[in-house]
């Protein structure tokens, strides 16, 4: 692969977007889950999508939203991808007009079957393995993912690792798993829901340093 893709999730302001872009993020996540401290209204999110550079992927994070709701969201906020974080069925992913990232909470007893099912689902472009239902900053043992499901680079679908990642821990996650990508929200915040530009920069630098160690040393 040569490098690990980086997604900064929970972007809410122009300053957040600028910090992520200048730090080298490949994707930014816009959270449309009303209960989240990172929630953003569709109109505000649409403005950020319009300002995102052409080669930065925009992702709508939703949970518990039906097909009609997602389609309405996409009409007002035309993102590149939708990330499903609730109990949505594979049929919803297949019905959407943009590719889907499916979030899966890590459970050693079920992770292999979950990866197998969603890898075969139509319109699912990648799987995001999280330590919680999303956004809680809960990590899991990365070696357990490899033991239960195999190394991410050996699977048939790109794997994005999330959950408790910070500038201090993401390098180890990259060196352990060689994932397609990493995702962070709380790990680059100064307080709950408030992004910190220096932590975003440090996170991206840590990923790049790990990549260099893996692929170039």
Short mmCIF file of C-alpha atoms in Angstrom, two decimals:
data_model
loop_
_atom_site.label_atom_id
_atom_site.label_comp_id
_atom_site.label_asym_id
_atom_site.label_seq_id
_atom_site.Cartn_x
_atom_site.Cartn_y
_atom_site.Cartn_z
CA UNK A 1 0.00 0.00 0.00
CA UNK A 2 2.84 2.39 0.79
CA UNK A 3 0.92 4.58 3.23
CA UNK A 4 -1.94 4.60 5.70
CA UNK A 5 -4.96 6.77 4.90
CA UNK A 6 -6.05 9.22 7.61
CA UNK A 7 -9.60 10.29 8.43
CA UNK A 8 -10.27 13.08 10.93
CA UNK A 9 -13.83 12.68 12.17
CA UNK A 10 -16.13 15.15 13.85
CA UNK A 11 -15.16 18.19 11.79
CA UNK A 12 -17.47 21.08 12.70
CA UNK A 13 -15.82 24.36 11.69
CA UNK A 14 -13.77 25.90 8.90
CA UNK A 15 -10.81 25.94 11.28
CA UNK A 16 -11.21 22.19 11.88
CA UNK A 17 -11.32 21.54 8.13
CA UNK A 18 -8.28 23.73 7.48
CA UNK A 19 -6.29 22.02 10.23
CA UNK A 20 -7.11 18.55 8.87
CA UNK A 21 -6.31 19.48 5.27
CA UNK A 22 -3.01 21.17 6.08
CA UNK A 23 -1.96 18.28 8.32
CA UNK A 24 -2.42 15.91 5.39
CA UNK A 25 -5.68 14.12 6.18
CA UNK A 26 -7.13 12.08 3.33
CA UNK A 27 -10.72 12.31 4.57
CA UNK A 28 -12.88 14.28 6.97
CA UNK A 29 -15.97 13.02 8.78
CA UNK A 30 -19.12 15.08 9.39
CA UNK A 31 -21.22 13.70 12.24
CA UNK A 32 -25.00 13.72 11.80
CA UNK A 33 -25.83 11.75 14.95
CA UNK A 34 -27.88 14.19 17.10
CA UNK A 35 -26.69 12.74 20.42
CA UNK A 36 -23.01 13.26 19.55
CA UNK A 37 -21.02 16.26 20.85
CA UNK A 38 -19.65 16.44 17.29
CA UNK A 39 -23.08 16.79 15.66
CA UNK A 40 -23.28 19.28 12.80
CA UNK A 41 -26.37 20.61 11.06
CA UNK A 42 -26.66 19.67 7.36
CA UNK A 43 -26.50 23.28 6.15
CA UNK A 44 -23.29 23.95 8.08
CA UNK A 45 -21.83 20.65 6.88
CA UNK A 46 -22.70 21.49 3.26
CA UNK A 47 -20.64 24.67 3.53
CA UNK A 48 -17.64 22.65 4.71
CA UNK A 49 -18.13 20.13 1.90
CA UNK A 50 -18.05 22.97 -0.62
CA UNK A 51 -14.79 24.21 0.90
CA UNK A 52 -13.09 20.80 1.01
CA UNK A 53 -10.31 20.42 -1.58
CA UNK A 54 -11.02 18.13 -4.51
CA UNK A 55 -8.77 15.31 -3.30
CA UNK A 56 -10.03 15.28 0.30
CA UNK A 57 -12.86 12.78 0.76
CA UNK A 58 -15.93 13.92 2.70
CA UNK A 59 -17.83 11.37 4.80
CA UNK A 60 -21.29 11.64 6.38
CA UNK A 61 -21.46 9.69 9.66
CA UNK A 62 -25.01 8.51 10.45
CA UNK A 63 -26.66 6.08 12.85
CA UNK A 64 -30.24 4.83 12.85
CA UNK A 65 -31.20 6.82 9.76
CA UNK A 66 -33.41 5.17 7.13
CA UNK A 67 -32.86 5.31 3.39
CA UNK A 68 -35.16 8.29 2.88
CA UNK A 69 -33.36 10.21 5.62
CA UNK A 70 -29.92 9.49 4.18
CA UNK A 71 -31.05 10.49 0.71
CA UNK A 72 -32.43 13.78 2.02
CA UNK A 73 -29.13 14.40 3.79
CA UNK A 74 -27.18 13.72 0.62
CA UNK A 75 -29.35 16.14 -1.33
CA UNK A 76 -28.50 18.96 1.06
CA UNK A 77 -24.93 17.85 1.82
CA UNK A 78 -23.40 15.99 -1.16
CA UNK A 79 -20.59 14.05 0.51
CA UNK A 80 -18.47 11.37 -1.16
CA UNK A 81 -19.19 8.53 1.28
CA UNK A 82 -21.67 7.54 3.98
CA UNK A 83 -20.45 5.86 7.18
CA UNK A 84 -23.08 3.67 8.86
CA UNK A 85 -22.75 3.43 12.66
CA UNK A 86 -26.10 2.03 13.74
CA UNK A 87 -27.92 -1.27 13.25
CA UNK A 88 -28.50 -0.63 9.55
CA UNK A 89 -28.92 -3.76 7.38
CA UNK A 90 -26.84 -4.52 4.28
CA UNK A 91 -29.87 -3.65 2.18
CA UNK A 92 -29.55 0.01 3.17
CA UNK A 93 -25.93 0.15 2.07
CA UNK A 94 -26.85 -1.38 -1.28
CA UNK A 95 -29.64 1.16 -1.83
CA UNK A 96 -27.57 4.30 -1.30
CA UNK A 97 -26.24 6.35 -4.23
CA UNK A 98 -22.73 6.73 -2.79
CA UNK A 99 -20.29 4.11 -1.42
CA UNK A 100 -20.52 3.10 2.24
CA UNK A 101 -18.07 2.65 5.10
CA UNK A 102 -19.58 0.17 7.54
CA UNK A 103 -18.56 0.64 11.18
CA UNK A 104 -18.27 -2.52 13.28
CA UNK A 105 -17.73 -2.62 17.02
CA UNK A 106 -14.91 -5.03 17.84
CA UNK A 107 -16.08 -8.17 19.62
CA UNK A 108 -13.69 -11.10 19.63
CA UNK A 109 -16.58 -13.56 19.44
CA UNK A 110 -18.26 -12.03 16.39
CA UNK A 111 -15.69 -9.96 14.51
CA UNK A 112 -14.77 -12.65 11.97
CA UNK A 113 -18.40 -13.25 10.98
CA UNK A 114 -19.16 -9.52 10.89
CA UNK A 115 -16.22 -8.83 8.59
CA UNK A 116 -17.20 -11.73 6.36
CA UNK A 117 -20.82 -10.59 6.06
CA UNK A 118 -20.10 -6.93 5.39
CA UNK A 119 -17.20 -7.66 3.04
CA UNK A 120 -19.71 -9.39 0.77
CA UNK A 121 -22.35 -6.65 1.04
CA UNK A 122 -23.07 -4.56 -2.04
CA UNK A 123 -21.79 -0.97 -2.13
CA UNK A 124 -19.61 -1.34 0.99
CA UNK A 125 -16.22 0.18 0.17
CA UNK A 126 -14.47 -0.29 3.53
CA UNK A 127 -14.99 -1.50 7.09
CA UNK A 128 -14.20 0.62 10.13
CA UNK A 129 -13.37 -1.42 13.23
CA UNK A 130 -14.04 0.54 16.42
CA UNK A 131 -13.72 -0.19 20.11
CA UNK A 132 -17.15 1.28 20.85
CA UNK A 133 -20.36 2.23 19.05
CA UNK A 134 -18.41 5.24 17.80
CA UNK A 135 -16.87 8.46 19.06
CA UNK A 136 -16.28 7.27 22.63
CA UNK A 137 -12.51 6.91 22.33
CA UNK A 138 -12.57 3.27 23.46
CA UNK A 139 -9.70 1.18 22.15
CA UNK A 140 -9.39 -2.55 21.62
CA UNK A 141 -6.39 -4.87 21.49
CA UNK A 142 -5.11 -4.55 17.94
CA UNK A 143 -3.39 -7.93 18.10
CA UNK A 144 -6.80 -9.49 18.83
CA UNK A 145 -8.11 -8.25 15.48
CA UNK A 146 -5.24 -9.91 13.67
CA UNK A 147 -5.70 -13.11 15.68
CA UNK A 148 -9.46 -13.31 15.09
CA UNK A 149 -9.79 -11.99 11.55
CA UNK A 150 -6.33 -11.89 9.99
CA UNK A 151 -4.12 -8.97 9.13
CA UNK A 152 -6.08 -6.13 7.48
CA UNK A 153 -3.91 -6.12 4.37
CA UNK A 154 -4.74 -9.80 3.84
CA UNK A 155 -8.52 -9.27 3.85
CA UNK A 156 -10.65 -8.71 0.76
CA UNK A 157 -11.89 -5.26 1.82
CA UNK A 158 -10.03 -2.20 3.16
CA UNK A 159 -9.95 -2.00 6.96
CA UNK A 160 -9.93 1.31 8.84
CA UNK A 161 -8.98 1.15 12.51
CA UNK A 162 -10.60 3.47 15.08
CA UNK A 163 -11.18 3.67 18.81
CA UNK A 164 -8.95 5.38 21.33
CA UNK A 165 -6.29 6.43 18.84
CA UNK A 166 -4.16 9.45 19.76
CA UNK A 167 -0.94 10.98 18.48
CA UNK A 168 0.85 8.82 21.05
CA UNK A 169 -0.78 5.48 20.15
CA UNK A 170 -1.58 5.58 16.44
CA UNK A 171 1.97 4.72 15.37
CA UNK A 172 1.82 1.45 17.27
CA UNK A 173 -1.58 0.65 15.72
CA UNK A 174 -0.19 1.21 12.24
CA UNK A 175 2.93 -0.86 12.89
CA UNK A 176 0.86 -3.69 14.42
CA UNK A 177 -1.91 -3.97 11.84
CA UNK A 178 -0.78 -2.28 8.59
CA UNK A 179 -4.38 -1.03 8.15
CA UNK A 180 -5.67 0.64 5.02
CA UNK A 181 -6.60 3.62 7.18
CA UNK A 182 -6.99 5.06 10.66
CA UNK A 183 -9.83 7.19 12.02
CA UNK A 184 -9.74 9.62 14.94
CA UNK A 185 -12.21 11.95 16.66
CA UNK A 186 -11.72 12.39 20.41
CA UNK A 187 -7.97 11.69 20.19
CA UNK A 188 -7.32 15.03 18.48
CA UNK A 189 -9.51 17.19 20.71
CA UNK A 190 -8.69 19.68 23.45
CA UNK A 191 -12.08 19.03 25.05
CA UNK A 192 -15.09 16.94 24.12
CA UNK A 193 -16.11 17.85 20.58
CA UNK A 194 -13.49 20.62 20.18
CA UNK A 195 -10.71 19.89 17.70
CA UNK A 196 -7.10 20.87 18.42
CA UNK A 197 -5.05 21.80 15.35
CA UNK A 198 -1.74 20.83 16.97
CA UNK A 199 -3.03 17.41 17.96
CA UNK A 200 -4.37 16.86 14.43
CA UNK A 201 -0.94 17.72 13.05
CA UNK A 202 0.80 15.47 15.58
CA UNK A 203 -1.57 12.60 14.76
CA UNK A 204 -0.92 12.83 11.02
CA UNK A 205 2.83 13.12 11.59
CA UNK A 206 2.78 10.01 13.78
CA UNK A 207 1.03 8.03 11.05
CA UNK A 208 3.51 9.17 8.42
CA UNK A 209 6.44 8.31 10.69
CA UNK A 210 5.08 4.79 11.19
CA UNK A 211 4.53 4.42 7.45
CA UNK A 212 8.11 5.45 6.76
CA UNK A 213 9.38 2.92 9.27
CA UNK A 214 7.30 0.15 7.71
CA UNK A 215 7.63 0.81 4.01
CA UNK A 216 10.91 2.68 3.56
CA UNK A 217 13.38 1.73 6.32
#
